Coordinates of C-alpha atoms and ligand atoms in Angstrom, one line a residue:
M1 CA 23.2 -16.9 -24.1
K2 CA 23.7 -20.3 -22.4
D3 CA 25.6 -20.9 -19.2
S4 CA 27.7 -24.0 -19.5
S5 CA 27.6 -24.5 -15.7
C6 CA 23.8 -24.2 -15.4
I7 CA 21.8 -27.4 -15.1
F8 CA 18.6 -25.8 -16.3
C9 CA 20.4 -24.6 -19.5
K10 CA 21.4 -28.2 -20.1
I11 CA 17.9 -29.5 -19.4
A12 CA 16.1 -26.8 -21.4
N13 CA 18.4 -27.5 -24.4
G14 CA 18.1 -31.2 -24.2
E15 CA 21.7 -32.0 -23.1
I16 CA 20.2 -33.6 -19.9
P17 CA 17.1 -35.7 -20.4
S18 CA 13.9 -34.6 -18.7
T19 CA 10.2 -35.5 -18.8
T20 CA 9.1 -32.9 -21.2
L21 CA 5.4 -31.8 -21.4
Y22 CA 6.0 -29.0 -24.0
E23 CA 8.8 -27.6 -26.1
D24 CA 9.2 -24.9 -28.7
E25 CA 12.1 -22.8 -30.0
D26 CA 12.2 -20.7 -26.9
F27 CA 11.0 -22.8 -24.0
R28 CA 10.8 -26.3 -22.5
V29 CA 8.3 -27.4 -19.8
I30 CA 9.5 -30.3 -17.6
L31 CA 8.2 -32.2 -14.7
D32 CA 9.7 -31.1 -11.4
L33 CA 11.8 -33.9 -9.7
G34 CA 10.5 -32.8 -6.3
P35 CA 6.9 -32.1 -7.0
A36 CA 4.6 -30.1 -4.6
T37 CA 1.7 -31.9 -6.2
R38 CA 1.0 -34.4 -8.9
G39 CA 2.0 -32.8 -12.3
H40 CA 4.1 -29.9 -10.8
A41 CA 6.0 -28.6 -13.8
L42 CA 8.6 -26.0 -14.6
L43 CA 8.6 -23.6 -17.6
L44 CA 12.3 -23.0 -18.6
P45 CA 13.5 -20.6 -21.2
K46 CA 16.3 -22.1 -23.4
E47 CA 18.4 -19.0 -23.0
H48 CA 20.0 -18.3 -19.6
Y49 CA 18.3 -15.6 -17.5
K50 CA 19.1 -15.8 -13.8
D51 CA 15.8 -14.4 -12.6
L52 CA 12.8 -12.2 -13.4
F53 CA 14.8 -9.1 -13.4
D54 CA 17.2 -10.5 -16.0
L55 CA 14.4 -11.2 -18.5
D56 CA 14.0 -9.0 -21.6
D57 CA 10.4 -7.8 -22.0
E58 CA 9.7 -9.9 -25.1
T59 CA 10.7 -13.1 -23.2
A60 CA 8.8 -12.0 -20.1
A61 CA 5.6 -11.6 -22.2
K62 CA 6.1 -15.0 -23.9
V63 CA 6.5 -16.7 -20.4
L64 CA 3.0 -15.8 -19.4
I65 CA 1.5 -16.7 -22.7
R66 CA 3.1 -20.2 -22.6
A67 CA 2.3 -20.6 -18.9
K68 CA -1.4 -19.9 -19.6
R69 CA -1.5 -22.3 -22.5
I70 CA 0.3 -25.3 -20.7
A71 CA -1.5 -24.6 -17.5
G72 CA -4.8 -24.9 -19.2
R73 CA -3.9 -28.2 -20.7
M74 CA -2.5 -29.6 -17.4
R75 CA -5.6 -28.5 -15.5
T76 CA -7.9 -30.4 -17.9
A77 CA -5.7 -33.4 -18.4
L78 CA -5.0 -33.9 -14.7
G79 CA -8.4 -33.0 -13.4
A80 CA -7.0 -30.3 -11.2
D81 CA -9.3 -28.1 -9.1
G82 CA -6.9 -25.1 -9.4
L83 CA -3.4 -24.2 -10.2
N84 CA -0.6 -21.9 -8.8
L85 CA 1.9 -20.1 -10.8
V86 CA 4.9 -19.6 -8.6
Q87 CA 8.1 -17.8 -9.5
N88 CA 10.9 -17.3 -7.0
N89 CA 13.6 -14.6 -7.4
G90 CA 16.6 -14.6 -5.1
E91 CA 17.6 -16.8 -2.2
A92 CA 15.4 -14.9 0.3
A93 CA 12.4 -15.7 -1.9
G94 CA 13.3 -19.4 -2.1
Q95 CA 15.1 -19.6 -5.4
T96 CA 17.4 -22.5 -5.4
V97 CA 18.2 -22.8 -9.2
F98 CA 19.5 -19.5 -10.6
H99 CA 18.1 -20.0 -14.1
F100 CA 14.7 -18.3 -14.5
H101 CA 11.8 -20.7 -14.2
M102 CA 8.0 -20.5 -13.6
H103 CA 6.4 -23.3 -11.4
L104 CA 3.1 -24.6 -12.7
I105 CA 1.6 -26.3 -9.7
P106 CA -1.8 -28.1 -10.2
R107 CA -3.9 -28.0 -7.1
Y108 CA -6.4 -30.6 -5.8
Q109 CA -9.0 -30.1 -3.1
E110 CA -7.4 -31.0 0.2
D111 CA -3.9 -31.6 -1.3
H112 CA -2.4 -29.7 1.7
A113 CA 0.5 -28.5 -0.5
G114 CA 2.1 -25.8 1.6
I115 CA 2.3 -23.0 -0.9
L116 CA 0.1 -20.2 0.4
W117 CA 1.1 -17.9 3.2
K118 CA -0.4 -17.0 6.6
P119 CA -1.7 -13.4 6.3
G120 CA 0.3 -10.9 8.4
S121 CA -0.7 -7.4 9.3
T122 CA 0.2 -3.9 8.3
T123 CA -0.7 -0.3 9.1
A124 CA -1.9 2.7 7.1
E125 CA 1.5 4.3 7.8
E126 CA 3.4 1.3 6.5
M127 CA 1.3 1.1 3.4
E128 CA 1.8 4.9 2.7
E129 CA 5.6 4.5 3.2
V130 CA 5.7 1.5 0.8
K131 CA 3.7 3.4 -1.8
R132 CA 5.9 6.5 -1.4
L133 CA 9.1 4.4 -1.8
V134 CA 7.8 2.6 -4.9
D135 CA 6.4 5.8 -6.5
S136 CA 9.8 7.4 -6.0
Q137 CA 11.6 4.9 -8.3
Ligands
AMP1 P1 13.2 -22.8 -7.0 O1 13.3 -23.1 -5.6 O2 12.1 -21.9 -7.4 O3 14.6 -22.3 -7.6 O4 12.8 -24.1 -7.8 C1 13.7 -25.1 -8.2 C2 12.9 -26.3 -8.5 O5 13.7 -27.1 -9.4 C3 12.6 -27.2 -7.3 O6 11.2 -27.4 -7.3 C4 13.3 -28.5 -7.6 O7 12.6 -29.6 -7.2 C5 13.5 -28.5 -9.1 N1 14.6 -29.2 -9.6 C6 15.9 -29.1 -9.3 N2 16.6 -29.9 -10.1 C7 15.8 -30.4 -11.0 C8 16.0 -31.3 -12.1 N3 17.2 -31.8 -12.4 N4 14.9 -31.7 -12.8 C9 13.7 -31.2 -12.4 N5 13.5 -30.4 -11.4 C10 14.5 -30.0 -10.7
ZN2 ZN1 20.8 -21.5 -17.3

């Protein structure tokens, strides 16, 4: 299913032009217009899924296989020292475009891209509580 009001549906299906690094029948990988680092790319399914929870299992599996393949090519071609896969779900998690996408962010020593978090703290009680809640689902 495509969503006629979704910009990533239009980009993924070629109705809006993009700088495309990879395309197959299910996915398109484009360069992000507001890159965190040089080569920051987005893997977009051609069908509309709003987020991770909307993906069927077959597509979800294909996402990681494609991401692995393209990320490997990008790392070599761009001489990256590392690479982050980032995938945001929901406004609280920083999602701004509500068509599932995986960020492929090449990393370079000292690039200072602000992607990682400052470690917080927890307690044994909190960890037990989280485990109990997740186990109960
Ligand atoms: P997120 O915050 O995870 O929803 O990521 C959305 C990403 O899409 C951001 O990194 C934006 O820079 C990027 N973006 C938004 N519109 C476009 C566009 N038309 N072409 C390429 N990248 C885009
Ligand atoms: Zn869409």
